[in-house]
Amino acid sequence: MMVESASETIRSAPSGQNGVGSLSGQADGSSGGATGTTASGTGREVTTGADSNGEMSPAELLHFQQQQALQVARQFLLQQASGLSSPGNNDSKQSASAVQVPVSVAMMSPQMLTPQQMQQILSPPQLQALLQQQQALMLQQLQEYYKKQQEQLHLQLLTQQQAGKPQPKEALGNKQLAFQQQLLQMQQLQQQHLLNLQRQGLVSLQPNQASGPLQTLPQAAVCPTDLPQLWKGEGAPGQPAEDSVKQEGLDLTGTAATATSFAAPPKVSPPLSHHTLPNGQPTVLTSRRDRVPDRPPPCCPPSSSHEETPGSHPLYGHGECKWPGCETLCEDLGQFIKHLNTEHALDDRSTAQCRVQMQVVQQLEIQLAKESERLQAMMAHLHMRPSEPKPFSQPLNPVPGSSSFSKVTVSAADSFPDGLVHPPTSAAAPVTPLRPPGLGSASLHGGGPARRRSSDKFCSPISSELAQNHEFYKNADVRPPFTYASLIRQAILETPDRQLTLNEIYNWFTRMFAYFRRNTATWKNAVRHNLSLHKCFVRVENVKGAVWTVDEREYQKRRPPKMTGSPTLVKNMISGLSYGALNASYQAALAESSFPLLNSPGMLNPGSASSLLPLSHDDVGAPVEPLPSNGSSSPPRLSPPQYSHQVQVKEEPAEAEEDRQPGPPLGAPNPSASGPPEDRDLEEELPGEELS
DNA sequence: TCCGGGATAAACAGTT
DNA sequence: AAACTGTTTATCCCGG
């Protein structure tokens, strides 16, 4: 009956429109999700007016002002965040609405507070609330700004019209044309800004949410990977306005005398940021649609490889011309050269584009320098004081490497991985529109099998993650980033007597995860399959049936520890993992290296300690207390009597679990539900291990 | 490329 | 007989 009530719940929560049904449908396609790794939305503040031409075209000025507005908004958000923070209250459990920002955040300078950091620092509920605020604020700011600009323009136009009433019609027409062009410019800027925000994960791509001037933009048609098209004169049919804007821009460059200075700059700076990977690696304008979606290449600059191959041309690749804005197909190099000489000869337009490209490179270099600097600072910090987990562990964001699995999650993300900014698909649960950092896109999409599981690989603390994001998983139709095995184990360990019937396991799944309230056939089969498959799950016969228990030893044996401390950590860092992964790696590394901080409850604040601790021995692939080598004592299937720290088989197993489960009722599960059992876990289980 | 782990699907047998 | 439970096999995908 739990199932029924659960499904009721899901009905009430209008979960993803498309999420449903994709389940059995091997919705695997969602392989990607690196998106979660929203590019390091930083540096942009500084790079703003850096166009060092000395002179500033109107559009540049506009852009600069925009940047300023953005920065103001950012700072404002930061103030909001710090204002919301309640120092001293580090409870790992917060209601989804109460946003709490660690003190460390408040102490960061605005420039330092990147979205990634926010994601990394905040728990999903926090992020959710904060990002909603951010989104609203950003939009508000931008709208106000654009409104103002438009008003100014209108005013300007009016005064011009009034002043020059006797003006010949033609002149007026020209003015109007100029005005329209300016409007177009503004719209383009708006759009690009939206993209920026979107890319930063601050704004989700929900057309409905844009209001005012923003609504006029076909924003939904654009994704960051399409940005190179901003260069182009031709656009996809689905982007009419953008299309017109672009063509306008190109025409301008071709015709109007002031065109180059007028049209080019705004086209440059914004895309800039879009071509910068989270780790500061520029992908330059050669990045193509098909490459970006999944995850950012770990290290190698994507475009340089074929550019340097002998016999080819830096501007020629994938059979097409890579001149900015030109994707003319050329069968061979010769044809390309021909094309290059004819289409991109030395003329005003080409030189203008070249100048633009120079600026692009300049900006990218600046950005790269900044990111490198930051990376070094981070590494220096981590190396010098590796035992200072505060900035990472304080909010205890599980973040099982969103990006690394996703893809970003994600997610993730992750990221938020993959379209982090996906239009609300299955995560539509209004309560929790954002996915927890650990979720890759793979896990986001309903059917998306959690091919990218985080829990095990990156040793994410399932118990702490669950404790923290309990509400999230309960309400959001999001696939939890854990393996079935770890979930089953968690379910079993959460019960007082560490045993569950199959049906109780089912119920736990449906109770804890909205995702499992549908597609029962699929995951139930998987649960059974996992129970049977993994030796760590022991079936214990009972008078009235059978219950399942966990053989911790076997569970730990499942995956030999891979994380070997800082080298791996550093490697991960270098390879451009997101903060999430870094966080997980960092925690794991700390745990592995037996840092007392993470292993002694006293060293952590109560909130995070209770939830983090279990992990270290629990879900961290590297058992903090390596299970002794007496593996012989755990045969594949232990009969109840010989099972060491065995559970007493309960007398009345298969009853409705609500009866005996001290845990939370379905409606309002006690957040700490997973906490106490884990403590018990440590207290009871470990001695047992030592004894055996 | 291979291999291992995980997810999914499905077939099958035993039990309720 | 149907549903549930448990086991097993096959296949696919992904990451190392």
XYZ file of C-alpha atoms (C1' of nucleotides) in Angstrom:
724
model
C 0.000 0.000 0.000
C 2.939 2.178 0.347
C 3.200 2.107 -3.322
C -0.246 3.410 -3.782
C 0.236 6.248 -1.448
C 3.460 6.978 -3.075
C 2.028 7.118 -6.476
C -0.556 9.382 -5.101
C 2.142 11.651 -4.013
C 3.685 11.712 -7.346
C 0.462 12.458 -8.943
C -0.025 15.389 -6.748
C 3.363 16.602 -7.652
C 3.132 17.265 -11.315
C 6.281 15.580 -12.111
C 8.074 15.773 -15.331
C 5.996 15.878 -18.363
C 8.224 13.767 -20.384
C 9.847 11.968 -17.608
C 7.114 9.468 -17.515
C 7.269 6.703 -19.894
C 10.826 7.095 -20.767
C 11.617 4.635 -18.149
C 11.517 1.334 -19.822
C 12.546 3.079 -22.900
C 16.152 2.695 -22.241
C 16.391 6.387 -22.141
C 19.997 6.140 -22.271
C 20.690 8.870 -24.615
C 21.342 11.106 -21.749
C 24.884 10.256 -21.636
C 26.030 13.621 -21.233
C 25.821 16.034 -18.716
C 28.983 17.674 -18.489
C 26.952 20.656 -18.747
C 26.700 20.594 -15.152
C 30.044 21.963 -15.300
C 28.760 25.271 -16.045
C 31.716 27.140 -17.051
C 33.432 29.040 -14.437
C 31.218 31.950 -14.494
C 33.833 34.195 -13.275
C 36.245 36.520 -14.645
C 33.615 37.979 -16.745
C 33.318 40.856 -14.417
C 36.839 41.801 -15.050
C 36.981 41.109 -18.670
C 34.219 43.478 -19.318
C 35.340 46.713 -20.663
C 38.692 45.425 -21.415
C 38.410 46.041 -25.073
C 41.366 48.161 -25.178
C 40.718 50.088 -28.246
C 40.622 53.204 -26.268
C 37.472 54.216 -27.963
C 34.224 52.742 -26.979
C 31.485 52.206 -29.393
C 27.942 52.570 -28.198
C 27.503 48.900 -28.204
C 30.617 48.421 -26.211
C 29.420 50.923 -23.754
C 26.172 49.144 -23.563
C 27.881 45.924 -22.981
C 30.059 47.404 -20.382
C 27.101 48.771 -18.597
C 25.494 45.445 -18.822
C 28.432 43.852 -17.227
C 28.287 46.346 -14.503
C 24.678 45.629 -13.974
C 25.454 41.997 -13.856
C 28.119 42.563 -11.340
C 25.831 44.633 -9.264
C 23.327 41.900 -9.406
C 25.924 39.433 -8.381
C 26.993 41.465 -5.465
C 23.469 41.982 -4.529
C 22.940 38.276 -4.573
C 25.945 37.769 -2.509
C 24.626 40.136 0.039
C 21.412 38.289 -0.041
C 23.188 35.079 0.466
C 25.272 36.302 3.304
C 22.329 37.966 4.819
C 20.481 34.741 4.797
C 23.266 32.849 6.321
C 22.902 32.091 9.884
C 26.319 31.503 11.283
C 26.536 28.852 13.800
C 23.707 26.925 12.477
C 25.269 24.245 10.491
C 22.591 21.734 10.737
C 22.965 19.466 7.894
C 19.280 19.447 7.521
C 17.498 22.414 6.289
C 14.124 22.853 4.940
C 14.032 23.402 1.287
C 13.055 26.960 1.695
C 15.488 28.064 4.282
C 18.631 29.064 2.593
C 21.637 28.993 4.710
C 24.943 29.997 3.448
C 28.035 29.096 5.291
C 30.003 31.852 6.748
C 32.818 31.093 4.455
C 30.695 32.181 1.598
C 29.950 35.453 3.126
C 33.600 36.044 3.512
C 34.382 35.483 -0.067
C 34.730 38.328 -2.349
C 32.109 38.624 -4.983
C 34.485 37.699 -7.654
C 35.218 34.536 -5.905
C 31.697 33.443 -5.598
C 31.197 31.554 -8.742
C 28.168 29.508 -9.421
C 30.234 26.424 -9.145
C 31.348 27.415 -5.758
C 27.849 28.087 -4.797
C 26.843 24.733 -6.036
C 29.621 23.174 -4.207
C 28.978 24.947 -1.022
C 25.294 24.744 -0.863
C 23.127 21.785 -0.509
C 20.481 21.213 -3.102
C 17.690 22.813 -1.145
C 19.877 25.767 -0.489
C 20.906 25.964 -4.049
C 17.426 25.677 -5.158
C 16.222 28.514 -3.091
C 19.225 30.622 -3.738
C 19.193 30.076 -7.403
C 15.597 30.930 -7.600
C 16.361 34.142 -5.880
C 19.273 34.721 -8.127
C 17.259 34.035 -11.130
C 14.566 36.403 -10.145
C 17.020 39.039 -9.160
C 19.098 38.720 -12.225
C 16.155 38.923 -14.437
C 14.875 41.824 -12.520
C 18.129 43.617 -12.746
C 18.495 42.952 -16.367
C 14.998 43.885 -17.130
C 15.344 47.109 -15.276
C 18.502 47.816 -17.029
C 17.191 47.117 -20.431
C 14.072 48.972 -19.714
C 16.114 51.938 -18.815
C 18.148 51.617 -21.909
C 15.133 51.353 -24.063
C 13.570 54.295 -22.415
C 16.650 56.249 -23.071
C 16.614 55.230 -26.625
C 13.011 56.120 -27.003
C 13.633 59.413 -25.405
C 16.525 60.014 -27.645
C 14.514 59.170 -30.644
C 11.670 61.341 -29.574
C 13.813 64.332 -28.962
C 15.486 63.794 -32.225
C 12.210 63.539 -33.960
C 10.879 66.610 -32.264
C 13.957 68.619 -32.772
C 14.186 67.712 -36.333
C 10.558 67.807 -37.261
C 11.147 69.468 -40.526
C 13.577 66.742 -41.257
C 13.121 65.127 -44.539
C 11.460 61.792 -44.372
C 14.553 60.062 -45.417
C 16.565 61.299 -42.517
C 13.907 60.276 -40.154
C 13.839 56.914 -41.715
C 17.519 56.636 -41.224
C 17.192 57.542 -37.631
C 14.544 55.000 -37.162
C 16.680 52.495 -38.851
C 19.504 53.334 -36.568
C 17.218 53.056 -33.654
C 16.001 49.726 -34.793
C 19.486 48.582 -35.223
C 20.292 49.691 -31.792
C 17.289 47.892 -30.513
C 18.409 44.838 -32.278
C 21.772 45.216 -30.739
C 20.201 45.480 -27.405
C 18.114 42.468 -27.957
C 21.119 40.590 -28.981
C 22.906 41.709 -25.923
C 20.014 40.701 -23.816
C 20.016 37.373 -25.403
C 23.652 36.881 -24.929
C 23.370 37.909 -21.402
C 20.684 35.460 -20.861
C 22.932 32.898 -22.299
C 25.617 33.957 -19.982
C 23.399 33.609 -17.038
C 22.089 30.415 -18.332
C 25.499 29.122 -18.781
C 26.348 30.076 -15.304
C 23.467 28.067 -14.162
C 21.853 31.078 -12.715
C 18.977 31.105 -15.040
C 17.207 28.125 -16.219
C 15.971 28.086 -19.677
C 12.358 28.563 -19.127
C 10.835 30.806 -21.660
C 7.915 31.521 -19.479
C 10.028 32.995 -16.841
C 11.350 35.699 -18.921
C 9.238 38.712 -18.910
C 9.410 42.154 -20.258
C 11.884 42.780 -22.960
C 13.415 39.445 -22.460
C 10.356 37.812 -23.651
C 10.949 38.998 -27.084
C 13.916 36.808 -27.414
C 13.805 33.382 -28.846
C 16.010 32.282 -26.100
C 14.871 28.757 -25.993
C 16.221 28.172 -29.387
C 19.705 28.876 -28.351
C 22.067 26.754 -26.521
C 25.571 27.680 -25.626
C 26.969 25.376 -28.162
C 25.184 27.237 -30.805
C 26.912 30.362 -29.925
C 29.479 30.065 -32.591
C 26.601 30.748 -34.817
C 26.487 34.201 -33.496
C 29.291 34.730 -35.797
C 27.467 33.487 -38.700
C 25.253 35.276 -40.991
C 22.950 32.369 -41.339
C 21.103 30.878 -38.512
C 19.008 27.934 -37.851
C 15.448 28.311 -38.919
C 14.380 28.002 -35.374
C 15.988 31.218 -34.388
C 14.325 33.856 -36.402
C 15.135 36.836 -34.314
C 18.652 35.822 -33.707
C 18.927 35.139 -37.310
C 17.812 38.539 -38.259
C 20.042 40.079 -35.734
C 22.989 38.273 -37.003
C 22.331 39.078 -40.529
C 21.804 42.576 -39.601
C 25.100 42.567 -37.909
C 26.850 41.172 -40.855
C 25.171 43.484 -43.204
C 26.213 46.288 -41.064
C 29.741 45.215 -41.171
C 29.503 45.058 -44.857
C 27.782 48.295 -45.514
C 27.637 50.913 -42.882
C 30.728 52.907 -42.384
C 30.690 52.579 -38.654
C 29.541 49.083 -38.879
C 32.587 47.276 -37.754
C 33.026 49.118 -34.578
C 29.386 49.109 -34.006
C 28.457 45.589 -34.607
C 31.493 43.625 -33.828
C 32.234 44.196 -30.192
C 28.978 43.044 -28.768
C 29.338 39.953 -30.786
C 32.625 39.283 -29.264
C 32.644 39.644 -25.624
C 29.628 37.661 -24.698
C 30.472 34.650 -26.774
C 33.788 34.822 -25.174
C 32.599 33.497 -21.974
C 30.740 30.845 -23.716
C 33.785 29.413 -25.147
C 35.541 29.032 -21.967
C 35.419 25.805 -20.228
C 34.944 25.521 -16.547
C 38.551 25.049 -15.998
C 39.333 28.042 -17.990
C 40.266 26.247 -21.070
C 39.183 28.054 -24.100
C 37.550 26.069 -26.737
C 37.714 28.958 -29.035
C 35.268 29.389 -31.740
C 35.998 26.157 -33.393
C 34.010 24.265 -30.889
C 31.257 22.439 -32.539
C 27.870 21.416 -31.540
C 28.521 17.778 -31.453
C 31.444 17.995 -29.201
C 30.270 20.056 -26.392
C 27.290 18.266 -25.072
C 28.788 15.509 -23.151
C 31.635 16.533 -21.064
C 34.453 18.851 -21.528
C 37.561 17.256 -22.761
C 39.776 16.734 -19.818
C 42.731 18.558 -20.997
C 43.632 18.677 -24.579
C 42.546 21.714 -26.440
C 39.974 20.419 -28.775
C 40.710 22.365 -31.810
C 44.405 22.492 -31.809
C 44.928 18.897 -32.640
C 43.829 18.897 -36.175
C 44.904 22.392 -36.709
C 48.450 21.420 -36.383
C 48.398 18.422 -38.524
C 50.614 18.903 -41.486
C 48.937 19.349 -44.770
C 46.002 21.036 -43.294
C 45.114 24.556 -42.550
C 44.333 26.068 -39.212
C 41.173 27.441 -40.626
C 40.191 24.235 -42.238
C 38.760 21.377 -40.363
C 36.035 18.823 -40.564
C 35.781 19.604 -44.186
C 34.657 23.072 -43.711
C 35.940 26.545 -43.403
C 36.458 27.586 -39.877
C 36.592 31.213 -40.476
C 34.453 32.803 -37.859
C 30.944 32.761 -39.059
C 31.705 30.748 -42.095
C 31.151 27.084 -42.321
C 31.409 26.676 -45.970
C 32.026 23.112 -46.899
C 35.166 22.450 -48.804
C 35.979 19.077 -50.096
C 39.664 19.404 -49.891
C 42.354 21.730 -48.880
C 42.761 23.147 -52.297
C 39.174 24.051 -52.547
C 39.361 25.533 -49.146
C 42.302 27.660 -50.065
C 40.383 28.856 -53.021
C 37.463 29.655 -50.859
C 39.681 31.371 -48.394
C 41.170 33.574 -50.991
C 37.905 34.522 -52.515
C 35.609 34.773 -49.579
C 37.995 35.892 -46.933
C 40.309 38.058 -48.890
C 41.831 41.141 -47.478
C 38.928 43.463 -47.172
C 37.212 45.514 -44.571
C 35.055 42.762 -43.406
C 37.832 40.267 -43.031
C 40.020 42.673 -41.198
C 37.198 43.576 -38.915
C 36.582 39.966 -38.176
C 40.219 39.476 -37.623
C 40.236 42.269 -35.152
C 37.346 40.726 -33.407
C 39.117 37.454 -33.259
C 42.097 39.148 -31.772
C 39.945 40.502 -29.077
C 38.488 37.119 -28.521
C 41.890 35.678 -28.048
C 42.846 38.476 -25.783
C 39.878 37.954 -23.612
C 40.441 34.277 -23.506
C 43.972 34.767 -22.449
C 42.896 37.002 -19.686
C 40.368 34.497 -18.660
C 42.856 31.709 -18.833
C 45.289 33.620 -16.736
C 42.675 34.243 -14.148
C 41.556 30.695 -14.010
C 45.074 29.429 -13.854
C 45.781 31.728 -11.042
C 42.799 30.521 -9.208
C 43.688 26.944 -9.829
C 47.101 27.475 -8.444
C 45.723 29.169 -5.435
C 43.354 26.324 -4.901
C 46.014 23.740 -5.250
C 48.319 25.640 -3.040
C 45.635 25.882 -0.497
C 44.817 22.246 -0.632
C 48.346 21.136 -0.470
C 49.340 23.299 2.335
C 46.389 22.721 4.506
C 44.825 19.553 3.379
C 43.378 18.982 6.775
C 41.319 22.054 6.536
C 38.194 20.787 4.983
C 36.113 23.621 6.103
C 35.285 25.253 2.856
C 34.425 21.975 1.354
C 32.880 19.918 3.982
C 31.069 22.473 5.860
C 27.967 22.524 3.855
C 28.681 18.976 3.117
C 27.477 18.940 -0.296
C 27.604 15.444 -1.474
C 28.108 16.329 -5.026
C 29.139 13.060 -6.330
C 31.056 14.611 -9.059
C 28.337 15.899 -11.146
C 30.461 16.752 -14.011
C 32.605 13.769 -13.878
C 29.718 11.445 -14.128
C 27.781 13.494 -16.234
C 27.999 14.841 -16.962
C 26.996 16.946 -14.755
C 25.860 16.228 -13.181
C 25.922 17.300 -13.221
C 25.495 17.262 -12.702
C 25.325 17.217 -13.464
C 26.011 19.067 -13.626
C 26.735 18.666 -12.122
C 25.737 19.970 -12.229
C 24.756 20.494 -12.955
C 25.439 18.348 -15.849
C 23.939 18.465 -19.275
C 21.444 20.954 -19.955
C 21.727 21.780 -16.499
C 19.602 24.309 -17.780
C 17.450 21.840 -19.371
C 14.009 22.976 -19.713
C 12.321 21.458 -16.796
C 11.871 17.966 -17.839
C 11.193 15.432 -15.285
C 12.586 17.466 -12.525
C 9.534 19.465 -12.965
C 8.531 18.848 -9.464
C 7.851 22.410 -8.621
C 9.099 21.925 -5.194
C 12.513 21.055 -6.339
C 13.203 22.406 -9.704
C 16.879 22.104 -9.282
C 18.756 18.996 -9.055
C 21.235 18.352 -6.403
C 24.735 18.955 -7.399
C 25.539 15.378 -7.626
C 23.118 14.609 -10.304
C 24.214 14.256 -13.751
C 21.861 14.741 -16.507
C 21.820 11.088 -16.926
C 20.109 10.845 -13.693
C 17.970 13.747 -14.346
C 15.988 12.374 -17.113
C 13.560 10.024 -15.775
C 14.384 7.034 -17.767
C 17.981 7.821 -17.842
C 19.456 4.841 -16.211
C 21.876 5.939 -13.666
C 24.666 4.893 -15.784
C 26.671 7.496 -14.150
C 26.461 6.530 -10.647
C 28.281 8.597 -8.317
C 27.860 7.041 -5.035
C 30.262 4.288 -5.471
C 32.721 5.610 -7.826
C 33.379 8.791 -6.147
C 32.646 7.528 -2.784
C 29.907 9.882 -2.197
C 28.347 9.394 1.130
C 25.029 8.004 0.321
C 23.829 8.363 3.828
C 24.828 11.940 4.113
C 23.629 12.702 0.691
C 20.358 11.180 1.532
C 20.191 12.924 4.824
C 20.881 16.185 3.169
C 18.840 15.846 0.104
C 16.190 13.745 1.512
C 13.499 16.160 0.652
C 14.830 16.656 -2.751
C 14.824 13.050 -3.713
C 11.536 12.557 -2.104
C 9.848 15.171 -4.165
C 11.808 15.523 -7.301
C 11.426 12.977 -9.957
C 15.094 12.601 -10.184
C 16.977 9.460 -10.290
C 19.200 9.180 -7.288
C 22.815 8.971 -8.224
C 23.383 5.813 -6.317
C 23.658 2.275 -7.351
C 20.917 -0.077 -6.527
C 23.243 -1.929 -4.286
C 24.067 1.074 -2.225
C 20.463 2.049 -2.014
C 19.407 -1.366 -0.914
C 22.098 -1.426 1.619
C 21.099 1.954 2.864
C 17.541 0.847 3.192
C 18.507 -2.152 5.175
C 20.912 -0.338 7.395
C 18.429 2.308 8.199
C 16.213 -0.104 9.942
C 16.786 -0.883 13.572
C 17.423 -4.517 13.036
C 19.111 -4.189 9.709
C 16.906 -6.452 7.859
C 14.160 -5.931 5.432
C 11.873 -7.989 3.410
C 11.831 -7.446 -0.235
C 8.595 -5.625 0.017
C 9.965 -3.373 2.682
C 12.855 -2.557 0.472
C 10.446 -1.671 -2.237
C 8.616 0.545 0.150
C 11.744 2.258 1.212
C 12.557 3.027 -2.356
C 9.206 4.496 -3.050
C 9.165 6.351 0.175
C 12.518 7.906 -0.258
C 12.553 8.628 -3.939
C 9.940 10.076 -6.101
C 11.705 8.555 -8.960
C 10.896 5.079 -7.850
C 7.261 5.756 -7.517
C 6.842 4.965 -11.100
C 8.213 2.398 -13.424
C 7.977 -0.089 -10.707
C 8.569 -3.015 -12.933
C 11.916 -1.818 -13.949
C 13.492 -0.964 -10.732
C 11.900 -3.673 -8.710
C 13.348 -6.170 -11.014
C 16.621 -4.428 -10.632
C 16.362 -4.561 -6.907
C 15.714 -8.222 -6.946
C 18.454 -8.708 -9.403
C 20.854 -6.832 -7.215
C 19.825 -8.678 -4.140
C 20.515 -11.914 -5.778
C 23.563 -10.870 -7.603
C 25.582 -9.237 -4.914
C 27.041 -11.410 -2.298
C 26.799 -8.593 0.117
C 23.101 -9.110 0.398
C 22.264 -12.060 2.477
C 18.915 -13.627 2.504
C 17.858 -14.889 5.828
C 15.034 -17.295 6.117
C 12.459 -16.578 8.639
C 9.426 -18.257 9.965
C 7.180 -16.133 7.959
C 9.355 -15.537 5.024
C 12.716 -14.164 4.265
C 14.484 -10.982 5.051
C 17.501 -9.450 3.496
C 20.503 -8.292 5.372
C 23.778 -6.751 4.437
C 27.113 -8.322 4.790
C 29.256 -5.317 5.297
C 32.364 -7.207 4.643
C 31.214 -8.272 1.291
C 29.936 -4.875 0.554
C 33.252 -3.314 1.261
C 34.962 -5.938 -0.744
C 32.902 -5.122 -3.693
C 35.137 -2.405 -4.819
C 38.719 -2.203 -3.906
C 39.813 1.226 -2.832
C 41.103 3.205 -5.655
C 41.563 6.578 -4.199
C 45.047 6.887 -3.019
C 45.192 10.213 -1.490
C 46.460 13.374 -2.870
C 47.989 12.203 -6.097
C 44.651 11.150 -7.322
C 43.172 14.214 -5.914
C 45.569 16.398 -7.698
C 45.075 14.484 -10.837
C 41.408 14.908 -10.589
C 41.815 18.526 -10.024
C 44.042 18.943 -12.942
C 41.829 17.022 -15.215
C 39.281 19.624 -14.700
C 36.798 17.967 -12.510
C 34.104 20.068 -11.153
C 34.025 21.194 -7.654
C 31.650 18.465 -6.945
C 33.972 15.773 -7.941
C 36.714 17.562 -6.268
C 34.716 17.740 -3.185
C 34.012 14.084 -3.220
C 37.546 13.271 -4.063
C 38.742 15.555 -1.446
C 36.584 14.025 1.170
C 37.488 10.602 0.073
C 41.110 11.465 0.082
C 40.817 12.849 3.513
C 38.971 9.880 4.712
C 41.381 7.564 3.133
C 44.372 9.207 4.556
C 42.772 8.817 7.909
C 42.627 12.395 8.704
C 41.280 12.593 12.145
C 39.082 15.389 11.105
C 36.775 13.217 9.231
C 37.068 10.199 11.309
C 36.459 11.597 14.689
C 33.040 12.924 15.273
C 34.249 15.512 17.621
C 36.096 17.392 15.011
C 33.155 18.136 12.928
C 30.236 20.178 13.667
C 27.359 18.079 14.766
C 25.380 18.528 11.676
C 27.814 17.428 9.132
C 29.654 15.073 11.320
C 26.778 12.822 11.858
C 26.131 12.514 8.240
C 29.594 12.522 6.951
C 31.010 10.060 9.278
C 29.206 7.052 8.175
C 30.365 7.708 4.769
C 33.916 7.383 5.551
C 33.500 3.839 6.447
C 30.459 3.344 4.524
C 30.373 4.467 1.082
C 33.817 5.526 0.601
C 35.261 3.002 -1.665
C 38.211 2.944 0.562
C 37.097 1.598 3.825
C 38.561 3.626 6.540
C 38.878 0.569 8.530
C 39.973 -1.915 6.051
C 38.189 -5.048 6.612
C 40.605 -7.549 7.834
C 41.915 -10.103 5.551
C 39.847 -12.839 6.970
C 37.764 -12.771 3.914
C 37.382 -16.464 4.341
C 34.919 -15.803 7.040
C 32.426 -14.498 4.632
C 31.405 -17.113 2.174
C 29.140 -16.073 -0.567
C 26.090 -16.874 1.330
C 26.304 -17.068 4.998
C 23.746 -18.931 6.859
C 22.340 -16.873 9.650
C 24.122 -18.529 12.507
C 27.622 -18.060 11.235
C 27.076 -14.596 10.051
C 29.223 -12.637 12.331
C 27.698 -9.363 13.205
C 24.521 -10.893 12.214
C 21.190 -9.587 12.837
C 18.705 -11.432 14.784
C 16.122 -12.528 12.407
C 13.019 -10.882 13.340
C 10.111 -12.919 14.257
C 7.566 -11.032 12.288
C 9.216 -9.728 9.242
C 6.972 -9.003 6.431
C 4.594 -6.662 8.046
C 3.955 -3.186 6.990
C 7.168 -1.522 7.728
C 5.502 1.531 9.072
C 4.476 -0.479 12.030
C 7.815 -1.090 13.398
C 9.822 1.451 11.642
C 10.683 4.155 14.063
C 11.585 6.262 11.170
C 9.560 9.055 9.799
C 6.135 8.578 8.476
C 5.706 8.834 4.828
C 4.488 12.320 4.884
C 7.224 13.950 6.806
C 10.139 11.700 7.113
C 12.479 12.583 9.788
C 15.514 14.057 8.195
C 17.710 12.520 10.742
C 16.407 9.148 9.883
C 19.567 8.126 8.252
C 21.676 9.660 10.878
C 21.065 7.598 13.939
C 21.159 4.270 12.252
C 24.496 5.132 10.921
C 25.760 6.005 14.306
C 24.507 2.763 15.437
C 26.224 1.386 12.493
C 29.487 2.523 13.790
C 28.907 1.632 17.322
C 27.595 -1.783 16.769
C 29.095 -2.893 13.621
C 32.643 -2.023 14.122
C 33.121 -3.867 17.334
C 31.575 -6.799 15.639
C 34.117 -6.584 12.957
C 36.911 -6.519 15.391
C 35.586 -9.519 17.129
C 35.351 -11.577 14.078
C 40.732 -3.080 -27.021
C 39.700 -5.407 -23.103
C 37.664 -5.847 -18.785
C 34.830 -5.031 -14.814
C 30.875 -2.926 -12.826
C 26.337 -1.467 -13.176
C 21.657 -1.191 -15.304
C 18.100 -3.288 -17.742
C 15.418 -6.946 -19.617
C 13.823 -11.309 -19.592
C 13.218 -16.183 -18.704
C 12.463 -19.427 -15.360
C 11.342 -21.824 -11.018
C 9.551 -21.883 -6.488
C 6.369 -19.985 -3.188
C 2.325 -17.681 -1.463
C -4.153 -19.084 -11.604
C -1.964 -15.101 -10.526
C 1.208 -12.616 -8.133
C 5.283 -12.501 -5.743
C 9.978 -13.840 -4.869
C 14.412 -15.290 -6.119
C 17.938 -16.828 -9.513
C 20.173 -16.620 -13.613
C 21.543 -15.127 -18.143
C 22.168 -11.857 -21.724
C 23.000 -7.420 -23.362
C 24.267 -2.768 -23.272
C 26.826 1.123 -21.577
C 30.511 3.367 -19.321
C 34.927 4.138 -17.354
C 39.548 2.599 -16.274
